[in-house]
mmCIF file of C-alpha atoms and ligand atoms in Angstrom:
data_model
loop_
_atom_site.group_PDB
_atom_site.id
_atom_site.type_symbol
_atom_site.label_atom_id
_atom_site.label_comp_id
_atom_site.label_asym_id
_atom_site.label_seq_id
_atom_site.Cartn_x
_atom_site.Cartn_y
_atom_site.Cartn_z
ATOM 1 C CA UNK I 1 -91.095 -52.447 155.495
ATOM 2 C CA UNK I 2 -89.255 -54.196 152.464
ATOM 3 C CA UNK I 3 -86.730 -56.207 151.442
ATOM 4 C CA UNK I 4 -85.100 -56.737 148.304
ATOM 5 C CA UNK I 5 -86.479 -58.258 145.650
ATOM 6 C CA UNK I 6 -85.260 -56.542 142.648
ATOM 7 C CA UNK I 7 -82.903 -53.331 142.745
ATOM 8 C CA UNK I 8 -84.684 -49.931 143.140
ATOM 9 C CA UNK I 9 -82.155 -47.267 142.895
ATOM 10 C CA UNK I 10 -82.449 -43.733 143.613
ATOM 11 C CA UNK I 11 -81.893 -41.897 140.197
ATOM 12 C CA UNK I 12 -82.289 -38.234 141.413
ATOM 13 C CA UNK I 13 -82.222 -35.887 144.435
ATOM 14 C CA UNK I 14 -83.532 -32.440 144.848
ATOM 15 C CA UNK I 15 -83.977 -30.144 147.657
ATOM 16 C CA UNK I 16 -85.040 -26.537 148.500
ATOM 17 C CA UNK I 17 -85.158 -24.334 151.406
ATOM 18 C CA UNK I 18 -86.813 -20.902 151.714
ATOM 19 C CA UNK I 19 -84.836 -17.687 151.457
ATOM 20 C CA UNK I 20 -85.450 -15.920 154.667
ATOM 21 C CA UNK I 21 -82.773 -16.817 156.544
ATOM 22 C CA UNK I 22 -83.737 -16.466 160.167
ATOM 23 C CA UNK I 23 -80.389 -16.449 162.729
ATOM 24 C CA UNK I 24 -80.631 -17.356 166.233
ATOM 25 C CA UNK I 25 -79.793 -13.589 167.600
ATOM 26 C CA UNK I 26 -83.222 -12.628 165.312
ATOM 27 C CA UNK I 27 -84.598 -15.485 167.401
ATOM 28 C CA UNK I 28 -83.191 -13.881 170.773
ATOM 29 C CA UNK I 29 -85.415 -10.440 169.550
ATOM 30 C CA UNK I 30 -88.681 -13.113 169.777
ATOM 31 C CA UNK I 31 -88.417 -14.954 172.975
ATOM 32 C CA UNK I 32 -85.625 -15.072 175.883
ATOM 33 C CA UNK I 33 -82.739 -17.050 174.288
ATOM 34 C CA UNK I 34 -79.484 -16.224 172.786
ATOM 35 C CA UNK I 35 -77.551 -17.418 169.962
ATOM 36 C CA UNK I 36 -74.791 -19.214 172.504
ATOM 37 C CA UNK I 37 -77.599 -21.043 174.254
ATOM 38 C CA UNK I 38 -79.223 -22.469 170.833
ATOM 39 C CA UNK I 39 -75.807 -22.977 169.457
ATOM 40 C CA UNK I 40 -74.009 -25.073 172.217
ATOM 41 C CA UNK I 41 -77.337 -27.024 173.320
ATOM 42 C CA UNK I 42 -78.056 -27.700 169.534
ATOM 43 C CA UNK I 43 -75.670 -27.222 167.139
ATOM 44 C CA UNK I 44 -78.100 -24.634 165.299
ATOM 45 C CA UNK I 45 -76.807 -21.519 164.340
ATOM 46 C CA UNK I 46 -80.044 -20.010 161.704
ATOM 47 C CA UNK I 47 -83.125 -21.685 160.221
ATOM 48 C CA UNK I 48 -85.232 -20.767 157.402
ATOM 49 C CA UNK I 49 -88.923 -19.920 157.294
ATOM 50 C CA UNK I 50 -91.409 -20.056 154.383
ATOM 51 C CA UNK I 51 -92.938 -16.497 153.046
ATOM 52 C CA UNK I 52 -96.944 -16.429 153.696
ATOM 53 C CA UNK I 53 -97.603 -17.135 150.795
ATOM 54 C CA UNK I 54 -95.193 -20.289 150.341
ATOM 55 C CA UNK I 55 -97.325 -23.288 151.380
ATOM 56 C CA UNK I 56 -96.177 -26.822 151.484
ATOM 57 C CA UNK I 57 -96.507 -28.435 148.214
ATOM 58 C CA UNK I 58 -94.692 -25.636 146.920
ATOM 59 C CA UNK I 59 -91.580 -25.577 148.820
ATOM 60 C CA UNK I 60 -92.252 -29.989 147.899
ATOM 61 C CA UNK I 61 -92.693 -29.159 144.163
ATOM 62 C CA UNK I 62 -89.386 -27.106 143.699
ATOM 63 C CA UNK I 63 -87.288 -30.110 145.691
ATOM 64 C CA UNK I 64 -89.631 -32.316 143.342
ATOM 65 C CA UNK I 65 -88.952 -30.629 139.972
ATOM 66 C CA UNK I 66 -85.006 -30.769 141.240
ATOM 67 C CA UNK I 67 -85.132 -34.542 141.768
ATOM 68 C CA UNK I 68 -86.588 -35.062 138.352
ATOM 69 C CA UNK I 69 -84.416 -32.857 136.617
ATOM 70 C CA UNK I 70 -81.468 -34.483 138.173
ATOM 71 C CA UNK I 71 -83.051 -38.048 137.569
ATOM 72 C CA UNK I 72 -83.516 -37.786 133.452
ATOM 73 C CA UNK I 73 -86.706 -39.510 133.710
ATOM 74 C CA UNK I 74 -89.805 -38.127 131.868
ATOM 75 C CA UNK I 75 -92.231 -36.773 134.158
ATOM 76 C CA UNK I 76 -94.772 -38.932 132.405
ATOM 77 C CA UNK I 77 -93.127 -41.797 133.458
ATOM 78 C CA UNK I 78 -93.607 -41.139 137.282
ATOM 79 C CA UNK I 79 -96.292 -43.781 138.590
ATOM 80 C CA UNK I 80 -96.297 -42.824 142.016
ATOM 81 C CA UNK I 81 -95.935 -39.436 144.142
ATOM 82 C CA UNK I 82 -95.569 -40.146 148.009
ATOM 83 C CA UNK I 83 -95.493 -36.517 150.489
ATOM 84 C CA UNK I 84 -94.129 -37.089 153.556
ATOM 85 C CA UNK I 85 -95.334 -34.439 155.580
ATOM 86 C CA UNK I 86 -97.085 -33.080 159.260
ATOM 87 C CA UNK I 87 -97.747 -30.114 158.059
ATOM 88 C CA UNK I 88 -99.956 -30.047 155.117
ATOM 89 C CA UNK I 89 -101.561 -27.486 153.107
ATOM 90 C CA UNK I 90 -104.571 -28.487 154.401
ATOM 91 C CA UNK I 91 -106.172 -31.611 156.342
ATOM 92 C CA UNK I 92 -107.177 -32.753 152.531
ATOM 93 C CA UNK I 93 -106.871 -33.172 149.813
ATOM 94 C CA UNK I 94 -103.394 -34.401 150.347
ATOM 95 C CA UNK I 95 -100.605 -32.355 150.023
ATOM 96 C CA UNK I 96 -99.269 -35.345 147.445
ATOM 97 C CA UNK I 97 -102.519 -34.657 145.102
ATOM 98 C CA UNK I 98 -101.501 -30.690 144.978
ATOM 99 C CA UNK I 99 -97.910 -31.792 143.709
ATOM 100 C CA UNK I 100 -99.346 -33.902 141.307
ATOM 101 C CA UNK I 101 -101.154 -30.905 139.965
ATOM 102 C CA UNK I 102 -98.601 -28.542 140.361
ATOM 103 C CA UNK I 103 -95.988 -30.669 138.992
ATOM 104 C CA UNK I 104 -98.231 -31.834 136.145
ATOM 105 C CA UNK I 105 -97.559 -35.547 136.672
ATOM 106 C CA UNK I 106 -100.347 -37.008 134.397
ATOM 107 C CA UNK I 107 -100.234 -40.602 135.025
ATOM 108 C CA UNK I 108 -99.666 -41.491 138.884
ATOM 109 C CA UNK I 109 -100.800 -42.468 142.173
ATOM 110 C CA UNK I 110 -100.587 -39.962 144.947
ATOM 111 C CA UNK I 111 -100.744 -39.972 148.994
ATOM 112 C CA UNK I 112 -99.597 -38.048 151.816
ATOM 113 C CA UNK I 113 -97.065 -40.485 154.635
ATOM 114 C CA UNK I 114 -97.665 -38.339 158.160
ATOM 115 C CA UNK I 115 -94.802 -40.304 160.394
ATOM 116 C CA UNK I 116 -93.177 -36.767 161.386
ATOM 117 C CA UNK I 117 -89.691 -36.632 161.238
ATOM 118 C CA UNK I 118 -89.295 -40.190 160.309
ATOM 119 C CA UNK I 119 -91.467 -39.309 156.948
ATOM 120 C CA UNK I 120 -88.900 -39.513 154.903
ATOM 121 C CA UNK I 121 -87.431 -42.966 155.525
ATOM 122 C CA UNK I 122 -91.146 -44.175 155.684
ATOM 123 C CA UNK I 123 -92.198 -42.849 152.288
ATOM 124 C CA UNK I 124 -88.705 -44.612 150.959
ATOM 125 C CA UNK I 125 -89.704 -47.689 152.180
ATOM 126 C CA UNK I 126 -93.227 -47.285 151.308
ATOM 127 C CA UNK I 127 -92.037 -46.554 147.600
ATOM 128 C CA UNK I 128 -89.519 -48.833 147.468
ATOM 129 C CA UNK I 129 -91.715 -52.169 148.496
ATOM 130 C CA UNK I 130 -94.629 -50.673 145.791
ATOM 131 C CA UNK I 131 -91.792 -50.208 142.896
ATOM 132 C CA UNK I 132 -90.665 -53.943 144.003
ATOM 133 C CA UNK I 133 -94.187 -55.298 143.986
ATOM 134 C CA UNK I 134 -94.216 -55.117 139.773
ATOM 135 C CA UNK I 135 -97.188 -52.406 140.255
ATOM 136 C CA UNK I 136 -95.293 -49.079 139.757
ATOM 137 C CA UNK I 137 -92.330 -48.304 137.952
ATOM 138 C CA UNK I 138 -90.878 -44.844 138.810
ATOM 139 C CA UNK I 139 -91.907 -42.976 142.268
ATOM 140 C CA UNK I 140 -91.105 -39.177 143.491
ATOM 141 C CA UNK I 141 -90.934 -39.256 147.014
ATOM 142 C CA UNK I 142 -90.262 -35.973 148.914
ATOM 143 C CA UNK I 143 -90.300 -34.913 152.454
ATOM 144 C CA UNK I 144 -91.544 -31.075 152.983
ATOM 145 C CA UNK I 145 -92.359 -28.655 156.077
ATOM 146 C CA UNK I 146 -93.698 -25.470 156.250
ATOM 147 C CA UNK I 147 -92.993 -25.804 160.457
ATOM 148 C CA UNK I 148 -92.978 -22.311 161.127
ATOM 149 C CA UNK I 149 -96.827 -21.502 161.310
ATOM 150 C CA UNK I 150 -97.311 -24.253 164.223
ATOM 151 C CA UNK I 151 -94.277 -22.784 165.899
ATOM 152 C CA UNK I 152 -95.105 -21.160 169.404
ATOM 153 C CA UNK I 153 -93.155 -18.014 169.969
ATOM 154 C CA UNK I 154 -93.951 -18.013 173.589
ATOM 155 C CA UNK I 155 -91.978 -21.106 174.040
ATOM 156 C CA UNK I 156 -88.111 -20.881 173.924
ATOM 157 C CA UNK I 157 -88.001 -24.341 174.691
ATOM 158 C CA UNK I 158 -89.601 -25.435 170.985
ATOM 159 C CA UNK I 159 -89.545 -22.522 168.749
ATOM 160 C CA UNK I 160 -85.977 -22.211 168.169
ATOM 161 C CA UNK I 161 -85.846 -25.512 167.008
ATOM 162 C CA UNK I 162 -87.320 -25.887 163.783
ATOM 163 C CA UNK I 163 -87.282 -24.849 160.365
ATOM 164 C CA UNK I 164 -88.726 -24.846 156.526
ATOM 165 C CA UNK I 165 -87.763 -27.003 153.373
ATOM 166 C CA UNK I 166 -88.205 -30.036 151.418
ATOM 167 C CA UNK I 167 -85.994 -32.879 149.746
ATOM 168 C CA UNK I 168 -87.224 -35.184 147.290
ATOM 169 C CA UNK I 169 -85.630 -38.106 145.645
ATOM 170 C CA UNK I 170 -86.817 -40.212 142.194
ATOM 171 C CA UNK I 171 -86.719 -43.854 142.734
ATOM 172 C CA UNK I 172 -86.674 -46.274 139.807
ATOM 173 C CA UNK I 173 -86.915 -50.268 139.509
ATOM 174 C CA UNK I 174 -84.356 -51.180 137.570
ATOM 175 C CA UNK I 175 -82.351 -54.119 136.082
ATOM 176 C CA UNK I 176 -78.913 -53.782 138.448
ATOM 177 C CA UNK I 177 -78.306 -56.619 141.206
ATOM 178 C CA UNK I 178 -77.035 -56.036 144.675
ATOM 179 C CA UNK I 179 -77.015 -52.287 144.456
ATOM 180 C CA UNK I 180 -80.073 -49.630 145.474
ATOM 181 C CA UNK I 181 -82.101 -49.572 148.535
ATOM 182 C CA UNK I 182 -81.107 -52.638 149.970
ATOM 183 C CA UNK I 183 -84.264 -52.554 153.111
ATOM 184 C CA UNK I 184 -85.738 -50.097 154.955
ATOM 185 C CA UNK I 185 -87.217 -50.681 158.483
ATOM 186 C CA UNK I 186 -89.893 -48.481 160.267
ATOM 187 C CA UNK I 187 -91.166 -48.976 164.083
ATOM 188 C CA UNK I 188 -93.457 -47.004 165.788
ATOM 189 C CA UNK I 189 -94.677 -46.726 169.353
ATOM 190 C CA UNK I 190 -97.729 -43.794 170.309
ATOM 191 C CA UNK I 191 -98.224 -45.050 173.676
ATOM 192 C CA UNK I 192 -97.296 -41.308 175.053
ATOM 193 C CA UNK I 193 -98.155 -38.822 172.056
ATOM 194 C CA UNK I 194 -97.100 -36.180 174.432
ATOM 195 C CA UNK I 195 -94.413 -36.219 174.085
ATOM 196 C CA UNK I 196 -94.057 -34.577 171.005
ATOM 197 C CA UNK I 197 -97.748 -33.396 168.993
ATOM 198 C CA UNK I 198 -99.908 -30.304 167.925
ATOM 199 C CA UNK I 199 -103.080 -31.113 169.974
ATOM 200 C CA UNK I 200 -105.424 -29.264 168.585
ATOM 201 C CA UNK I 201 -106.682 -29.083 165.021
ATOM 202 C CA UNK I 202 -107.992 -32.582 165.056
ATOM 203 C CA UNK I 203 -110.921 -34.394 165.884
ATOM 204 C CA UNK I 204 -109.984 -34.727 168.814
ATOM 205 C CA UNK I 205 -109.642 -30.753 169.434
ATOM 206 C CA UNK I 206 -111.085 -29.345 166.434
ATOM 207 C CA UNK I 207 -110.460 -25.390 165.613
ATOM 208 C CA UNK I 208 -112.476 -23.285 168.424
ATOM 209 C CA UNK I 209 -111.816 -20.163 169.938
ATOM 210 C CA UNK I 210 -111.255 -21.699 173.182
ATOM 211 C CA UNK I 211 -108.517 -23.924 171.645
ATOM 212 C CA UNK I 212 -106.714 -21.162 169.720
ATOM 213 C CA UNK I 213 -106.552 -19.227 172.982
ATOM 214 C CA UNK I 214 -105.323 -21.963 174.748
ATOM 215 C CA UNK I 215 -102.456 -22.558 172.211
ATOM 216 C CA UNK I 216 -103.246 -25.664 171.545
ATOM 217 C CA UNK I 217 -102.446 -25.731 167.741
ATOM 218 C CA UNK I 218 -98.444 -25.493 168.138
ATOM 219 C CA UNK I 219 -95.947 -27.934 168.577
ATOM 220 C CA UNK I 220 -95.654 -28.647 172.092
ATOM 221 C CA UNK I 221 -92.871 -31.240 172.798
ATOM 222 C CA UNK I 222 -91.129 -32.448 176.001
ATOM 223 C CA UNK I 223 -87.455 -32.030 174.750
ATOM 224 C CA UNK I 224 -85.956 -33.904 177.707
ATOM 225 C CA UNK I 225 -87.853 -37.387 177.352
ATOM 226 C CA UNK I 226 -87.319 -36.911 173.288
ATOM 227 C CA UNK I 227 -83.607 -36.541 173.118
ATOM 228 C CA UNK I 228 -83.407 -39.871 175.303
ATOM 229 C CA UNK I 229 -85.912 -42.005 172.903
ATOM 230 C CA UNK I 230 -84.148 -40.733 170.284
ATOM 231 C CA UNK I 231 -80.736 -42.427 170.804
ATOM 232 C CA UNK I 232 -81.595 -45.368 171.895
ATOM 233 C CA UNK I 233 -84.354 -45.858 168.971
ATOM 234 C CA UNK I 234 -81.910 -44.682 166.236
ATOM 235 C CA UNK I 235 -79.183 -46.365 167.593
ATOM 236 C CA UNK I 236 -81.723 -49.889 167.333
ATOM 237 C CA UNK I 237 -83.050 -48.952 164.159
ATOM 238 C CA UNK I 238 -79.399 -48.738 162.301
ATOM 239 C CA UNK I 239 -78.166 -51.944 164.834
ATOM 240 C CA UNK I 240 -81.619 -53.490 163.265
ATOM 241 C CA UNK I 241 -81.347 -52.744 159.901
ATOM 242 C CA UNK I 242 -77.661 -53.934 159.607
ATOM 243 C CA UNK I 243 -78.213 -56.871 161.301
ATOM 244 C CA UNK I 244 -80.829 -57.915 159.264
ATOM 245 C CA UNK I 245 -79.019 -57.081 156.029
ATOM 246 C CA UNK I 246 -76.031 -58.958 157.376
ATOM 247 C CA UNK I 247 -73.600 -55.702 157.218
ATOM 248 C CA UNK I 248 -71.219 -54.606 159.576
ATOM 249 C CA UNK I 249 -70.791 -51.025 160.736
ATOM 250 C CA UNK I 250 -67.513 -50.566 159.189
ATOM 251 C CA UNK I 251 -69.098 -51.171 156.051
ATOM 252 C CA UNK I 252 -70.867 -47.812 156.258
ATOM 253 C CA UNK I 253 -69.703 -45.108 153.752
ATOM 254 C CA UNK I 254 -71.981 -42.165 155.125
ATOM 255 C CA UNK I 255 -74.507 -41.695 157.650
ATOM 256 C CA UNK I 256 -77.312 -39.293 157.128
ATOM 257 C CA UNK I 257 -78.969 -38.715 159.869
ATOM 258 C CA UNK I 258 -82.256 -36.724 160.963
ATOM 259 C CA UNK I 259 -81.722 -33.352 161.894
ATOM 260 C CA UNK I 260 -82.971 -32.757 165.564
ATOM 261 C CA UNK I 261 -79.669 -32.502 167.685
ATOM 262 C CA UNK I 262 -76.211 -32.196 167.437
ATOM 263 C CA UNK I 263 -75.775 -33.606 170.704
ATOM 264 C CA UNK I 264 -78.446 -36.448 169.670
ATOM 265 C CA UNK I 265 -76.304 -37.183 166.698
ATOM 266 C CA UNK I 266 -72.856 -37.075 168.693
ATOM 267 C CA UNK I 267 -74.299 -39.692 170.988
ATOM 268 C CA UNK I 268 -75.360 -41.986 167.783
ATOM 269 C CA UNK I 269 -72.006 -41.719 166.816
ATOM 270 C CA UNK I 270 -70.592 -43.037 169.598
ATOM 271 C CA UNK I 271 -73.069 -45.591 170.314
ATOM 272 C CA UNK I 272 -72.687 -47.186 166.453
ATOM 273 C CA UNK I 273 -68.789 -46.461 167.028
ATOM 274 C CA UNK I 274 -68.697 -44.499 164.074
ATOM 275 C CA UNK I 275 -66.685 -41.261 163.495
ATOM 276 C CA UNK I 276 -68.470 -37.973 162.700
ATOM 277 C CA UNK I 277 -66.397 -37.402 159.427
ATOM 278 C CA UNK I 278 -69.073 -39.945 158.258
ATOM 279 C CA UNK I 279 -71.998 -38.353 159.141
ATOM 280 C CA UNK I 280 -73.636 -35.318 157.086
ATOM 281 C CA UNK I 281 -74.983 -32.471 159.040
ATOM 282 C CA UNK I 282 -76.623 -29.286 157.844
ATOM 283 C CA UNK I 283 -78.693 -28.767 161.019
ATOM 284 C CA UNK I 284 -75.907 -25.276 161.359
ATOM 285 C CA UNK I 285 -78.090 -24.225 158.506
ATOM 286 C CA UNK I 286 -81.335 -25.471 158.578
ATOM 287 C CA UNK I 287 -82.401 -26.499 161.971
ATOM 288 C CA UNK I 288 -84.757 -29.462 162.684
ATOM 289 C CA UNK I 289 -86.926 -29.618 159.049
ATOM 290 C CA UNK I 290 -88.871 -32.455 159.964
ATOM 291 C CA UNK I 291 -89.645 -34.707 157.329
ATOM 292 C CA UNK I 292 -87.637 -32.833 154.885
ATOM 293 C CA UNK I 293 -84.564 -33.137 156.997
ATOM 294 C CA UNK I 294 -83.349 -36.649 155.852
ATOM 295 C CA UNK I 295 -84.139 -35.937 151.988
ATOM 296 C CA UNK I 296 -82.070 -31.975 152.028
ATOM 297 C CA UNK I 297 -79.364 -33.660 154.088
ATOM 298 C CA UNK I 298 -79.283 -36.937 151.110
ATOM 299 C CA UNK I 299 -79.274 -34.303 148.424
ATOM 300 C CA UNK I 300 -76.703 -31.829 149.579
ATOM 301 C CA UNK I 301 -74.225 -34.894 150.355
ATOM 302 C CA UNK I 302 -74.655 -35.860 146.872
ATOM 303 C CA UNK I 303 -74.986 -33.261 145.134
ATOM 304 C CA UNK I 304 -71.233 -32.280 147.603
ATOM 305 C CA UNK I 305 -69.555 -35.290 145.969
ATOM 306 C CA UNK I 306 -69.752 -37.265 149.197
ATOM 307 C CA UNK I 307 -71.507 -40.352 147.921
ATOM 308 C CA UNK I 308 -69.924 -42.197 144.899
ATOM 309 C CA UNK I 309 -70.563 -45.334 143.228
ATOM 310 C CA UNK I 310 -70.565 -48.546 145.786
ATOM 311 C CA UNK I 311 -70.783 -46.488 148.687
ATOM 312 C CA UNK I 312 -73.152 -47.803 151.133
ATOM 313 C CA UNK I 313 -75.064 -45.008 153.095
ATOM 314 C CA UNK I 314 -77.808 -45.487 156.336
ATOM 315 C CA UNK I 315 -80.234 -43.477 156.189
ATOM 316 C CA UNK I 316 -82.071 -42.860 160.103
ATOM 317 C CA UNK I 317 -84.381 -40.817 161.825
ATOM 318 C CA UNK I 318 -87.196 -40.791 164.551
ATOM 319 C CA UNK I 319 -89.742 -38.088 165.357
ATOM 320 C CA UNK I 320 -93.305 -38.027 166.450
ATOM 321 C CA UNK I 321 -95.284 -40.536 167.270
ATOM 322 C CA UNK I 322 -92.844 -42.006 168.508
ATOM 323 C CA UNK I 323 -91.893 -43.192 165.108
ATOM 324 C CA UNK I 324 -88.682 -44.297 163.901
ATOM 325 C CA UNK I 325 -87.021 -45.782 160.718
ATOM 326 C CA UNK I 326 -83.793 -46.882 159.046
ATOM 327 C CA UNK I 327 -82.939 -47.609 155.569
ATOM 328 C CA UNK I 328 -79.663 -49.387 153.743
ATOM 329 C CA UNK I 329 -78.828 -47.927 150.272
ATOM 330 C CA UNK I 330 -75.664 -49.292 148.353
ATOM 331 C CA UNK I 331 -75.388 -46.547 145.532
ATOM 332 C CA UNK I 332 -75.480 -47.830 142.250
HETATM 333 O O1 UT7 E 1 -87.387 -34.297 165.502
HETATM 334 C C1 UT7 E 1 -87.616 -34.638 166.820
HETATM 335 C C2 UT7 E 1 -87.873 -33.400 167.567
HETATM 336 N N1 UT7 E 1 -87.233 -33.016 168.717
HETATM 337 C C3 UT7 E 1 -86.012 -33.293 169.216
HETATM 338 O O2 UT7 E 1 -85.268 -34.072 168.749
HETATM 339 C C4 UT7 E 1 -85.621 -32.549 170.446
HETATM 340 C C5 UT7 E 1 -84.854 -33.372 171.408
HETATM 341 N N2 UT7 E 1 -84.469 -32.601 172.572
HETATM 342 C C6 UT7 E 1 -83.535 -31.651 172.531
HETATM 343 O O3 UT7 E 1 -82.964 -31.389 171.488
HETATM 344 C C7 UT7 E 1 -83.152 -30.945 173.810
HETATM 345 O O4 UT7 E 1 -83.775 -31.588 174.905
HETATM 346 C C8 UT7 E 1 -83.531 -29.443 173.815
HETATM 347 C C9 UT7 E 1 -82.631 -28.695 172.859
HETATM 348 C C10 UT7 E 1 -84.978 -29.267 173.401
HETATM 349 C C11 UT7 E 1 -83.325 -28.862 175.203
HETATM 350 O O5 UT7 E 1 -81.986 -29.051 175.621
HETATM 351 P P1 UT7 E 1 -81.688 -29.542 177.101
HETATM 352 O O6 UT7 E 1 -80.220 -29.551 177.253
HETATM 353 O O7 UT7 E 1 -82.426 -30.827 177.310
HETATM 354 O O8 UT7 E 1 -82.273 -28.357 177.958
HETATM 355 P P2 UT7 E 1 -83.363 -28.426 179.109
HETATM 356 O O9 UT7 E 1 -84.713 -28.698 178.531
HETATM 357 O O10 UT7 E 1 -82.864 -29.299 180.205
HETATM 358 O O11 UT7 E 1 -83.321 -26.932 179.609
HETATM 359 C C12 UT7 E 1 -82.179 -26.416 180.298
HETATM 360 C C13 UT7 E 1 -82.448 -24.968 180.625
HETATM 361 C C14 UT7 E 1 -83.804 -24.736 181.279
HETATM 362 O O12 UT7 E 1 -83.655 -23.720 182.241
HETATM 363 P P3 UT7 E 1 -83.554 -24.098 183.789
HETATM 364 O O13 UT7 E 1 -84.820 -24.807 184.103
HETATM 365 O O14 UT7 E 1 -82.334 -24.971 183.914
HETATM 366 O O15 UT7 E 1 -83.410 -22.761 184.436
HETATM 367 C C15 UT7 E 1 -84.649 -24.216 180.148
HETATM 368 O O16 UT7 E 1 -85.687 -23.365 180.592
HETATM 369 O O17 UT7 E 1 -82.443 -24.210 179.424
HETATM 370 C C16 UT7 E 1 -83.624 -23.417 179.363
HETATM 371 N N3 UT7 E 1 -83.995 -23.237 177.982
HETATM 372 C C17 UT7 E 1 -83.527 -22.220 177.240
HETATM 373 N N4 UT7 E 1 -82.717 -21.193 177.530
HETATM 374 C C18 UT7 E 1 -82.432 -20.322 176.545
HETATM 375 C C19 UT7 E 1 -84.794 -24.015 177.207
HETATM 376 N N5 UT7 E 1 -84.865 -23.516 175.966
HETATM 377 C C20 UT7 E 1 -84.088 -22.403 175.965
HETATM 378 C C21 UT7 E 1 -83.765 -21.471 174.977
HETATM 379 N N6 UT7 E 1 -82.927 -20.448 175.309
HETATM 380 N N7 UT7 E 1 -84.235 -21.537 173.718
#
């Protein structure tokens, strides 16, 4: 999606998560599971779930008005507010727009990215090629998921997966050489949607009482076929964006991964020959956050001390869609 140009830098992080803390034995009390299964076959050990009355943009403005804080940069000075999210407040107005209002960010552009759990990456590259192109100066990005409501608590096999939160990150063009986000690539293939998608609640299926009672507006995913397109299509996207960058693997300071799998990230490890000291994982804690799961996971390894200046951190996820997306950032 970009390449560099000039040096846009990342000048803040900020994340949130909900409260309610939601273990995997109070998950055994909803469907037939148990905390060993979920643990062993996932690496998740609780999740956390918005309050009814959390939507969305609000779980995106508290990462948001974290990211800014930690950034020093006038909120008047934002340009350009991308959401990455595929669960909205609402079909429209964009859950970007309700930020922008909530966040009282008077001058700036705002849109929604819906790539799943690859939204994050996307709306980095997406902001990072519009900050290069002159246009825009200073962009809030920030990945957020209220999963929870499209959850199906008749099915083991999805519910136990997921979880709530948001991360955001300020981006800035700025006057440094050879440091920032050095290229970010995204790839997509929706040949099979299937495979991972809430049918109904589209055009497609819009709202009826037929589709309600026929489930059709959870998450229904085919876990077995996922796990297998995502390691190969993260381990391409980080082989892809390396190559094309001209780094080698050993290079790599920190991985941060999406969220989905222990097991998924194990095998990426092993497949990019890179120990696991050098990945950060909160999944333990959080479960599979969607497109908030890259931008919590950037913000708690920084804000953790694990990323100092020079470092050179790979950023990679995949989700729905199938999308998928990789990104090179050499911290200023
Ligand atoms: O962001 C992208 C989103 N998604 C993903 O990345 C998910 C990728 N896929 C996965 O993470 C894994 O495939 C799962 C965790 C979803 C499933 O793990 P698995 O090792 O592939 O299990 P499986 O689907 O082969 O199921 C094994 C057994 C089945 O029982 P039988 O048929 O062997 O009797 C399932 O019914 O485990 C059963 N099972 C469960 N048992 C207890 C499935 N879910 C559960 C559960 N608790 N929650």
């Amino acid at each position: 999606m970009s390449s560099q140009k000039q040096s846009v830098i990342i000048l803040g992080t900020g994340s949130y998560v909900p409260d309610n803390i939601v273990t995997n034995d109070d998950m055994a009390k909803m469907v037939e599971t148990s905390d060993e299964w979920i643990r062993t076959r996932t690496g998740i050990r609780e999740r956390r779930f918005a309050a009814d009355d959390e939507a969305t943009s609000d779980m995106a403005c508290k990462a948001g008005q974290r990211a800014i804080e930690a950034s020093g940069v006038d909120r008047s000075d934002i340009d350009l507010i991308i959401v990455a999210t595929m669960t909205p407040d609402m079909p429209f107005p964009s859950t970007a727009c309700l930020v922008q209002s909530k966040l009282q960010l008077p001058n700036v552009c705002a849109f929604d990215v819906q790539a799943a759990c690859s939204g994050f990456v996307y709306a980095l590259g997406i902001a990072s090629s519009m900050l290069q192109s002159g246009n825009f100066n200073k962009a809030l990005i920030i990945g957020a998921e209220k999963t929870s409501p499209i959850l199906d608590f008749k099915d083991r096999t999805t519910c136990v997966l997921f979880g709530d939160g948001a991360g955001a990150a300020v981006l800035s063009r700025e006057e440094i050489e050879g440091a920032g986000i050095l290229g970010t690539i995204g790839g997509a293939d929706g040949s099979d949607p299937s495979v991972l998608q809430q049918p109904g609640g589209g055009s497609a299926i819009p709202a009826s009482v037929e589709s309600i009672q026929a489930r059709q507006h959870f998450l229904k995913m085919n876990g077995k076929e996922i796990f297998k397109q995502a390691v190969r299509v993260m381990g391409q996207a980080s082989a892809d964006i390396l190559e094309k960058l001209g780094y080698e693997t050993s290079a790599i300071d920190l991985v941060v991964p999406h969220q989905a799998n222990m097991r998924i990230i194990e095998s990426l490890a092993k497949r990019m020959e890179i120990p696991m000291e050098k990945f950060h994982n909160n999944l333990d804690r959080y479960g599979n956050t969607s497109a908030a799961s890259v931008g919590i996971a950037l913000d708690e390894a920084y804000r953790a001390g694990r990323i100092q200046s020079g470092d050179v951190i790979l950023l990679v996820a995949f989700g729905a869609g199938l999308t998928w997306a990789s990104s090179l950032i050499k911290w200023q």
